[in-house]
Amino acid sequence: MRQRHKPWADDFLNDNTHLIVPDAKSNKGKWKEMFGNANPIHVEIGSGKGQFIAGMAEQHPDVNFIGIELAKSIIVIAGSKVKNAGQDNVLLLHVDAADLTELFAENEISAIYLNFSDPWPKKRHAKRRLTFHTFLRQYEHILQSEGEIVLKTDNQGLFEYSLVSFSQFGMDLTEVNLDLHSEEDPENVMTEYEEKFSAKGQPIYRCRAQFS
Ligand code: SAM
């Protein structure tokens, strides 16, 4: 995702610590307290400019959403979106998703969304893919037993790799959709990348997987 320097980003982060939570690791195991209710918590990794998480938060007011985004100039755009919508069921973390088990306790999370994650097509970069087995091990730890991973992408290579990775890890695939937009799905909330690629006529892939 394109990043532009935003001179107001540091001020926004400092002024909105109730929304973009600093020192996120200190809240491990306490995220329900942070939201002030016992609703399930869903996490989006690489939430970009926040269109998906803001849309999901509106569609599911009884779910709490946490968006993880590494890029400062991008997370502040997501933060502005959530702030303007007045949503209180979204928190954002400006951290690297590599350390998920330091952010969340065992069984603390009910669903994980991987939307248009960087495909890292070179073989030597496979371990950076968010569906590499080291990530799956972390997802397994933080997800409740009925919890699911929902992955959307336009990238056939990443999709195929992820299906194989889920299967090799012994996960159950509960959905494999090779053209998400071929049928109307009023529940589907589009991401920025999804809008861009589907407008070009590219098929969007989606799968859902659970640890058995
Ligand atoms: N999910 C959005 C969408 O579908 O429009 C953005 C997709 S963009 C290709 C991937 C995003 O993931 C970027 O904003 C990038 O900064 C973020 N990202 C990549 N690796 C990350 C990591 N290890 N931790 C947190 N965010 C990451």
PDB file of C-alpha atoms and ligand atoms in Angstrom:
ATOM      1  CA  MET A   1       0.000   0.000   0.000  1.00  0.00           C
ATOM      2  CA  ARG A   2       1.335   3.425  -0.948  1.00  0.00           C
ATOM      3  CA  GLN A   3       2.642   5.413   1.981  1.00  0.00           C
ATOM      4  CA  ARG A   4       2.963   9.172   1.981  1.00  0.00           C
ATOM      5  CA  HIS A   5       4.575  11.144   4.769  1.00  0.00           C
ATOM      6  CA  LYS A   6       1.849  12.653   6.950  1.00  0.00           C
ATOM      7  CA  PRO A   7       3.117  15.488   9.138  1.00  0.00           C
ATOM      8  CA  TRP A   8      -0.016  15.209  11.330  1.00  0.00           C
ATOM      9  CA  ALA A   9       0.442  11.477  11.993  1.00  0.00           C
ATOM     10  CA  ASP A  10       2.408  11.822  15.265  1.00  0.00           C
ATOM     11  CA  ASP A  11      -0.064  14.362  16.637  1.00  0.00           C
ATOM     12  CA  PHE A  12      -2.967  12.106  15.687  1.00  0.00           C
ATOM     13  CA  LEU A  13      -1.356   9.133  17.444  1.00  0.00           C
ATOM     14  CA  ASN A  14      -0.676  11.210  20.578  1.00  0.00           C
ATOM     15  CA  ASP A  15      -4.193  12.671  20.654  1.00  0.00           C
ATOM     16  CA  ASN A  16      -6.033   9.390  20.063  1.00  0.00           C
ATOM     17  CA  THR A  17      -4.462   6.851  22.385  1.00  0.00           C
ATOM     18  CA  HIS A  18      -7.980   5.640  23.318  1.00  0.00           C
ATOM     19  CA  LEU A  19      -8.303   4.447  19.702  1.00  0.00           C
ATOM     20  CA  ILE A  20      -4.758   3.649  18.495  1.00  0.00           C
ATOM     21  CA  VAL A  21      -3.543   1.939  21.643  1.00  0.00           C
ATOM     22  CA  PRO A  22       0.096   2.538  22.636  1.00  0.00           C
ATOM     23  CA  ASP A  23       2.054  -0.139  24.506  1.00  0.00           C
ATOM     24  CA  ALA A  24      -0.369  -2.733  23.173  1.00  0.00           C
ATOM     25  CA  LYS A  25       1.454  -5.684  24.740  1.00  0.00           C
ATOM     26  CA  SER A  26       0.538  -4.517  28.245  1.00  0.00           C
ATOM     27  CA  ASN A  27      -3.107  -5.283  27.389  1.00  0.00           C
ATOM     28  CA  LYS A  28      -2.486  -8.936  26.630  1.00  0.00           C
ATOM     29  CA  GLY A  29      -5.364 -10.926  28.147  1.00  0.00           C
ATOM     30  CA  LYS A  30      -7.266  -7.719  29.008  1.00  0.00           C
ATOM     31  CA  TRP A  31      -8.744  -6.665  25.690  1.00  0.00           C
ATOM     32  CA  LYS A  32     -12.335  -7.269  26.844  1.00  0.00           C
ATOM     33  CA  GLU A  33     -11.678  -4.838  29.701  1.00  0.00           C
ATOM     34  CA  MET A  34     -10.345  -2.336  27.180  1.00  0.00           C
ATOM     35  CA  PHE A  35     -13.632  -2.539  25.251  1.00  0.00           C
ATOM     36  CA  GLY A  36     -15.643  -2.558  28.477  1.00  0.00           C
ATOM     37  CA  ASN A  37     -17.768  -5.560  27.525  1.00  0.00           C
ATOM     38  CA  ALA A  38     -17.541  -9.320  26.985  1.00  0.00           C
ATOM     39  CA  ASN A  39     -18.286  -9.344  23.250  1.00  0.00           C
ATOM     40  CA  PRO A  40     -16.149 -11.558  21.011  1.00  0.00           C
ATOM     41  CA  ILE A  41     -12.988 -10.018  19.589  1.00  0.00           C
ATOM     42  CA  HIS A  42     -12.080 -10.238  15.898  1.00  0.00           C
ATOM     43  CA  VAL A  43      -8.642  -9.206  14.641  1.00  0.00           C
ATOM     44  CA  GLU A  44      -7.688  -7.934  11.183  1.00  0.00           C
ATOM     45  CA  ILE A  45      -3.998  -8.158  10.317  1.00  0.00           C
ATOM     46  CA  GLY A  46      -2.767  -5.487   7.918  1.00  0.00           C
ATOM     47  CA  SER A  47      -5.912  -3.389   8.180  1.00  0.00           C
ATOM     48  CA  GLY A  48      -4.643  -0.699   5.799  1.00  0.00           C
ATOM     49  CA  LYS A  49      -6.818   2.414   5.580  1.00  0.00           C
ATOM     50  CA  GLY A  50      -9.567   0.790   7.640  1.00  0.00           C
ATOM     51  CA  GLN A  51     -12.470   0.466   5.214  1.00  0.00           C
ATOM     52  CA  PHE A  52     -13.040  -3.203   6.111  1.00  0.00           C
ATOM     53  CA  ILE A  53     -12.782  -2.847   9.873  1.00  0.00           C
ATOM     54  CA  ALA A  54     -14.986   0.255   9.954  1.00  0.00           C
ATOM     55  CA  GLY A  55     -17.567  -1.485   7.732  1.00  0.00           C
ATOM     56  CA  MET A  56     -17.511  -4.664   9.827  1.00  0.00           C
ATOM     57  CA  ALA A  57     -17.795  -2.679  13.062  1.00  0.00           C
ATOM     58  CA  GLU A  58     -20.911  -0.992  11.722  1.00  0.00           C
ATOM     59  CA  GLN A  59     -22.413  -4.268  10.480  1.00  0.00           C
ATOM     60  CA  HIS A  60     -21.605  -6.107  13.756  1.00  0.00           C
ATOM     61  CA  PRO A  61     -22.043  -3.753  16.723  1.00  0.00           C
ATOM     62  CA  ASP A  62     -21.971  -6.764  19.068  1.00  0.00           C
ATOM     63  CA  VAL A  63     -18.435  -7.700  18.013  1.00  0.00           C
ATOM     64  CA  ASN A  64     -15.221  -5.914  19.016  1.00  0.00           C
ATOM     65  CA  PHE A  65     -12.631  -5.406  16.292  1.00  0.00           C
ATOM     66  CA  ILE A  66      -8.890  -4.891  16.592  1.00  0.00           C
ATOM     67  CA  GLY A  67      -6.956  -3.777  13.512  1.00  0.00           C
ATOM     68  CA  ILE A  68      -3.202  -4.297  13.336  1.00  0.00           C
ATOM     69  CA  GLU A  69      -1.273  -2.094  10.937  1.00  0.00           C
ATOM     70  CA  LEU A  70       2.452  -1.543  10.721  1.00  0.00           C
ATOM     71  CA  ALA A  71       2.556   1.649   8.647  1.00  0.00           C
ATOM     72  CA  LYS A  72       2.079   4.858  10.642  1.00  0.00           C
ATOM     73  CA  SER A  73       0.988   6.957   7.673  1.00  0.00           C
ATOM     74  CA  ILE A  74      -1.719   4.374   6.902  1.00  0.00           C
ATOM     75  CA  ILE A  75      -3.038   3.548  10.383  1.00  0.00           C
ATOM     76  CA  VAL A  76      -3.810   7.212  11.024  1.00  0.00           C
ATOM     77  CA  ILE A  77      -6.145   7.167   8.009  1.00  0.00           C
ATOM     78  CA  ALA A  78      -7.936   4.143   9.501  1.00  0.00           C
ATOM     79  CA  GLY A  79      -8.008   5.966  12.832  1.00  0.00           C
ATOM     80  CA  SER A  80      -9.634   9.043  11.267  1.00  0.00           C
ATOM     81  CA  LYS A  81     -12.248   6.847   9.610  1.00  0.00           C
ATOM     82  CA  VAL A  82     -13.192   5.092  12.848  1.00  0.00           C
ATOM     83  CA  LYS A  83     -13.136   8.351  14.807  1.00  0.00           C
ATOM     84  CA  ASN A  84     -15.400  10.131  12.326  1.00  0.00           C
ATOM     85  CA  ALA A  85     -17.821   7.201  12.416  1.00  0.00           C
ATOM     86  CA  GLY A  86     -17.895   7.449  16.242  1.00  0.00           C
ATOM     87  CA  GLN A  87     -17.351   3.709  16.577  1.00  0.00           C
ATOM     88  CA  ASP A  88     -16.566   2.367  20.053  1.00  0.00           C
ATOM     89  CA  ASN A  89     -16.118  -1.284  19.037  1.00  0.00           C
ATOM     90  CA  VAL A  90     -12.816  -0.746  17.194  1.00  0.00           C
ATOM     91  CA  LEU A  91      -9.266  -0.451  18.502  1.00  0.00           C
ATOM     92  CA  LEU A  92      -6.170  -0.128  16.329  1.00  0.00           C
ATOM     93  CA  LEU A  93      -2.636  -1.278  17.080  1.00  0.00           C
ATOM     94  CA  HIS A  94       0.370   0.289  15.395  1.00  0.00           C
ATOM     95  CA  VAL A  95       2.555  -2.830  15.706  1.00  0.00           C
ATOM     96  CA  ASP A  96       4.091  -5.662  13.715  1.00  0.00           C
ATOM     97  CA  ALA A  97       1.851  -8.724  13.553  1.00  0.00           C
ATOM     98  CA  ALA A  98       4.900 -10.953  13.958  1.00  0.00           C
ATOM     99  CA  ASP A  99       4.450 -10.934  17.752  1.00  0.00           C
ATOM    100  CA  LEU A 100       0.795 -11.904  18.076  1.00  0.00           C
ATOM    101  CA  THR A 101       1.239 -14.150  21.105  1.00  0.00           C
ATOM    102  CA  GLU A 102       2.741 -11.195  22.969  1.00  0.00           C
ATOM    103  CA  LEU A 103      -0.367  -9.154  22.178  1.00  0.00           C
ATOM    104  CA  PHE A 104      -3.101 -11.689  22.854  1.00  0.00           C
ATOM    105  CA  ALA A 105      -3.590 -14.426  25.454  1.00  0.00           C
ATOM    106  CA  GLU A 106      -4.519 -18.015  24.667  1.00  0.00           C
ATOM    107  CA  ASN A 107      -8.128 -18.260  23.337  1.00  0.00           C
ATOM    108  CA  GLU A 108      -8.644 -14.481  23.549  1.00  0.00           C
ATOM    109  CA  ILE A 109      -9.677 -14.049  19.899  1.00  0.00           C
ATOM    110  CA  SER A 110     -12.693 -15.398  17.945  1.00  0.00           C
ATOM    111  CA  ALA A 111     -11.722 -14.634  14.341  1.00  0.00           C
ATOM    112  CA  ILE A 112      -8.740 -13.434  12.311  1.00  0.00           C
ATOM    113  CA  TYR A 113      -9.058 -11.654   8.961  1.00  0.00           C
ATOM    114  CA  LEU A 114      -6.222 -11.658   6.454  1.00  0.00           C
ATOM    115  CA  ASN A 115      -7.252  -9.260   3.709  1.00  0.00           C
ATOM    116  CA  PHE A 116      -5.066  -8.857   0.632  1.00  0.00           C
ATOM    117  CA  SER A 117      -1.947  -9.622   2.621  1.00  0.00           C
ATOM    118  CA  ASP A 118       1.390  -9.006   0.940  1.00  0.00           C
ATOM    119  CA  PRO A 119       1.968 -12.134  -1.209  1.00  0.00           C
ATOM    120  CA  TRP A 120       5.779 -12.303  -0.897  1.00  0.00           C
ATOM    121  CA  PRO A 121       6.024 -14.300  -4.151  1.00  0.00           C
ATOM    122  CA  LYS A 122       9.723 -15.187  -3.911  1.00  0.00           C
ATOM    123  CA  LYS A 123      10.321 -18.610  -2.379  1.00  0.00           C
ATOM    124  CA  ARG A 124      13.016 -17.292  -0.075  1.00  0.00           C
ATOM    125  CA  HIS A 125      10.456 -14.888   1.437  1.00  0.00           C
ATOM    126  CA  ALA A 126       7.853 -17.591   2.149  1.00  0.00           C
ATOM    127  CA  LYS A 127       8.289 -17.238   5.895  1.00  0.00           C
ATOM    128  CA  ARG A 128       7.004 -13.649   5.686  1.00  0.00           C
ATOM    129  CA  ARG A 129       3.638 -14.773   4.284  1.00  0.00           C
ATOM    130  CA  LEU A 130       0.945 -14.418   6.930  1.00  0.00           C
ATOM    131  CA  THR A 131      -0.112 -18.030   6.310  1.00  0.00           C
ATOM    132  CA  PHE A 132       3.379 -19.502   6.856  1.00  0.00           C
ATOM    133  CA  HIS A 133       3.245 -22.216   9.513  1.00  0.00           C
ATOM    134  CA  THR A 134       4.926 -20.056  12.184  1.00  0.00           C
ATOM    135  CA  PHE A 135       2.015 -17.597  11.892  1.00  0.00           C
ATOM    136  CA  LEU A 136      -0.517 -20.452  11.927  1.00  0.00           C
ATOM    137  CA  ARG A 137       0.990 -21.673  15.208  1.00  0.00           C
ATOM    138  CA  GLN A 138       0.390 -18.218  16.722  1.00  0.00           C
ATOM    139  CA  TYR A 139      -3.169 -18.032  15.340  1.00  0.00           C
ATOM    140  CA  GLU A 140      -3.904 -21.460  16.834  1.00  0.00           C
ATOM    141  CA  HIS A 141      -2.740 -20.239  20.238  1.00  0.00           C
ATOM    142  CA  ILE A 142      -4.780 -17.031  20.361  1.00  0.00           C
ATOM    143  CA  LEU A 143      -7.949 -18.343  18.648  1.00  0.00           C
ATOM    144  CA  GLN A 144     -10.790 -19.974  20.551  1.00  0.00           C
ATOM    145  CA  SER A 145     -11.515 -23.562  19.527  1.00  0.00           C
ATOM    146  CA  GLU A 146     -14.400 -22.585  17.216  1.00  0.00           C
ATOM    147  CA  GLY A 147     -12.502 -19.563  15.930  1.00  0.00           C
ATOM    148  CA  GLU A 148     -11.771 -19.093  12.250  1.00  0.00           C
ATOM    149  CA  ILE A 149      -9.325 -17.498   9.850  1.00  0.00           C
ATOM    150  CA  VAL A 150     -10.963 -15.685   6.943  1.00  0.00           C
ATOM    151  CA  LEU A 151      -8.638 -14.887   4.050  1.00  0.00           C
ATOM    152  CA  LYS A 152      -9.408 -12.768   0.983  1.00  0.00           C
ATOM    153  CA  THR A 153      -6.992 -12.036  -1.832  1.00  0.00           C
ATOM    154  CA  ASP A 154      -6.725 -11.339  -5.538  1.00  0.00           C
ATOM    155  CA  ASN A 155      -3.421 -13.220  -5.632  1.00  0.00           C
ATOM    156  CA  GLN A 156      -3.794 -16.773  -6.938  1.00  0.00           C
ATOM    157  CA  GLY A 157      -0.304 -17.773  -5.795  1.00  0.00           C
ATOM    158  CA  LEU A 158      -0.888 -16.645  -2.210  1.00  0.00           C
ATOM    159  CA  PHE A 159      -4.325 -18.261  -2.202  1.00  0.00           C
ATOM    160  CA  GLU A 160      -3.021 -21.639  -3.381  1.00  0.00           C
ATOM    161  CA  TYR A 161      -0.090 -21.448  -0.981  1.00  0.00           C
ATOM    162  CA  SER A 162      -2.439 -20.663   1.915  1.00  0.00           C
ATOM    163  CA  LEU A 163      -4.809 -23.538   1.119  1.00  0.00           C
ATOM    164  CA  VAL A 164      -1.855 -25.933   1.143  1.00  0.00           C
ATOM    165  CA  SER A 165      -0.428 -24.378   4.320  1.00  0.00           C
ATOM    166  CA  PHE A 166      -3.793 -24.660   6.147  1.00  0.00           C
ATOM    167  CA  SER A 167      -4.190 -28.285   5.009  1.00  0.00           C
ATOM    168  CA  GLN A 168      -0.633 -29.262   5.975  1.00  0.00           C
ATOM    169  CA  PHE A 169      -1.287 -27.781   9.406  1.00  0.00           C
ATOM    170  CA  GLY A 170      -4.315 -30.108   9.729  1.00  0.00           C
ATOM    171  CA  MET A 171      -6.878 -27.303   9.539  1.00  0.00           C
ATOM    172  CA  ASP A 172     -10.420 -27.719   8.209  1.00  0.00           C
ATOM    173  CA  LEU A 173     -11.403 -25.586   5.235  1.00  0.00           C
ATOM    174  CA  THR A 174     -15.031 -24.537   5.658  1.00  0.00           C
ATOM    175  CA  GLU A 175     -15.142 -22.343   2.535  1.00  0.00           C
ATOM    176  CA  VAL A 176     -13.095 -22.140  -0.658  1.00  0.00           C
ATOM    177  CA  ASN A 177     -14.472 -19.489  -3.010  1.00  0.00           C
ATOM    178  CA  LEU A 178     -12.696 -18.885  -6.318  1.00  0.00           C
ATOM    179  CA  ASP A 179     -14.798 -15.904  -7.380  1.00  0.00           C
ATOM    180  CA  LEU A 180     -16.348 -14.149  -4.426  1.00  0.00           C
ATOM    181  CA  HIS A 181     -18.089 -11.504  -6.509  1.00  0.00           C
ATOM    182  CA  SER A 182     -19.769 -13.893  -8.931  1.00  0.00           C
ATOM    183  CA  GLU A 183     -22.719 -13.979  -6.547  1.00  0.00           C
ATOM    184  CA  GLU A 184     -24.311 -11.307  -4.404  1.00  0.00           C
ATOM    185  CA  ASP A 185     -23.104 -11.470  -0.794  1.00  0.00           C
ATOM    186  CA  PRO A 186     -24.705  -8.645   1.196  1.00  0.00           C
ATOM    187  CA  GLU A 187     -22.591  -9.612   4.230  1.00  0.00           C
ATOM    188  CA  ASN A 188     -19.302  -9.098   2.392  1.00  0.00           C
ATOM    189  CA  VAL A 189     -17.550  -5.891   3.407  1.00  0.00           C
ATOM    190  CA  MET A 190     -15.097  -4.798   0.732  1.00  0.00           C
ATOM    191  CA  THR A 191     -11.561  -3.689   1.525  1.00  0.00           C
ATOM    192  CA  GLU A 192      -9.787  -0.917  -0.396  1.00  0.00           C
ATOM    193  CA  TYR A 193      -7.766  -3.477  -2.364  1.00  0.00           C
ATOM    194  CA  GLU A 194     -10.832  -5.592  -3.032  1.00  0.00           C
ATOM    195  CA  GLU A 195     -12.612  -2.613  -4.585  1.00  0.00           C
ATOM    196  CA  LYS A 196      -9.591  -1.776  -6.695  1.00  0.00           C
ATOM    197  CA  PHE A 197      -8.951  -5.275  -8.034  1.00  0.00           C
ATOM    198  CA  SER A 198     -12.573  -6.288  -8.546  1.00  0.00           C
ATOM    199  CA  ALA A 199     -13.156  -3.055 -10.500  1.00  0.00           C
ATOM    200  CA  LYS A 200     -10.448  -4.284 -12.888  1.00  0.00           C
ATOM    201  CA  GLY A 201     -12.378  -7.535 -13.356  1.00  0.00           C
ATOM    202  CA  GLN A 202      -9.984  -9.676 -11.330  1.00  0.00           C
ATOM    203  CA  PRO A 203     -11.531 -12.554  -9.393  1.00  0.00           C
ATOM    204  CA  ILE A 204     -11.410 -12.295  -5.609  1.00  0.00           C
ATOM    205  CA  TYR A 205     -10.618 -15.482  -3.699  1.00  0.00           C
ATOM    206  CA  ARG A 206     -11.865 -16.214  -0.191  1.00  0.00           C
ATOM    207  CA  CYS A 207     -11.431 -19.112   2.183  1.00  0.00           C
ATOM    208  CA  ARG A 208     -12.282 -19.876   5.780  1.00  0.00           C
ATOM    209  CA  ALA A 209     -10.261 -22.267   7.907  1.00  0.00           C
ATOM    210  CA  GLN A 210     -10.542 -23.642  11.437  1.00  0.00           C
ATOM    211  CA  PHE A 211      -8.152 -25.537  13.646  1.00  0.00           C
ATOM    212  CA  SER A 212      -9.590 -28.984  14.265  1.00  0.00           C
TER     213      SER A 212
HETATM  214  N1  SAM B   1      -6.130  -5.038   4.067  1.00  0.00           N
HETATM  215  C1  SAM B   1      -6.055  -3.825   3.276  1.00  0.00           C
HETATM  216  C2  SAM B   1      -6.879  -3.981   2.034  1.00  0.00           C
HETATM  217  O1  SAM B   1      -7.295  -5.112   1.720  1.00  0.00           O
HETATM  218  O2  SAM B   1      -7.181  -2.969   1.367  1.00  0.00           O
HETATM  219  C3  SAM B   1      -4.596  -3.459   2.950  1.00  0.00           C
HETATM  220  C4  SAM B   1      -3.843  -4.445   2.116  1.00  0.00           C
HETATM  221  S1  SAM B   1      -2.123  -3.984   1.884  1.00  0.00           S
HETATM  222  C5  SAM B   1      -1.627  -4.948   0.533  1.00  0.00           C
HETATM  223  C6  SAM B   1      -1.313  -4.826   3.226  1.00  0.00           C
HETATM  224  C7  SAM B   1      -1.240  -4.008   4.505  1.00  0.00           C
HETATM  225  O3  SAM B   1      -0.679  -4.829   5.525  1.00  0.00           O
HETATM  226  C8  SAM B   1      -0.362  -2.785   4.403  1.00  0.00           C
HETATM  227  O4  SAM B   1      -1.074  -1.659   4.887  1.00  0.00           O
HETATM  228  C9  SAM B   1       0.856  -3.105   5.274  1.00  0.00           C
HETATM  229  O5  SAM B   1       1.409  -1.962   5.893  1.00  0.00           O
HETATM  230  C10 SAM B   1       0.254  -4.073   6.282  1.00  0.00           C
HETATM  231  N2  SAM B   1       1.216  -5.042   6.845  1.00  0.00           N
HETATM  232  C11 SAM B   1       2.080  -5.810   6.154  1.00  0.00           C
HETATM  233  N3  SAM B   1       2.803  -6.595   6.987  1.00  0.00           N
HETATM  234  C12 SAM B   1       2.360  -6.306   8.242  1.00  0.00           C
HETATM  235  C13 SAM B   1       2.721  -6.783   9.539  1.00  0.00           C
HETATM  236  N4  SAM B   1       3.689  -7.698   9.697  1.00  0.00           N
HETATM  237  N5  SAM B   1       2.080  -6.283  10.610  1.00  0.00           N
HETATM  238  C14 SAM B   1       1.105  -5.343  10.447  1.00  0.00           C
HETATM  239  N6  SAM B   1       0.727  -4.851   9.249  1.00  0.00           N
HETATM  240  C15 SAM B   1       1.340  -5.316   8.162  1.00  0.00           C
END
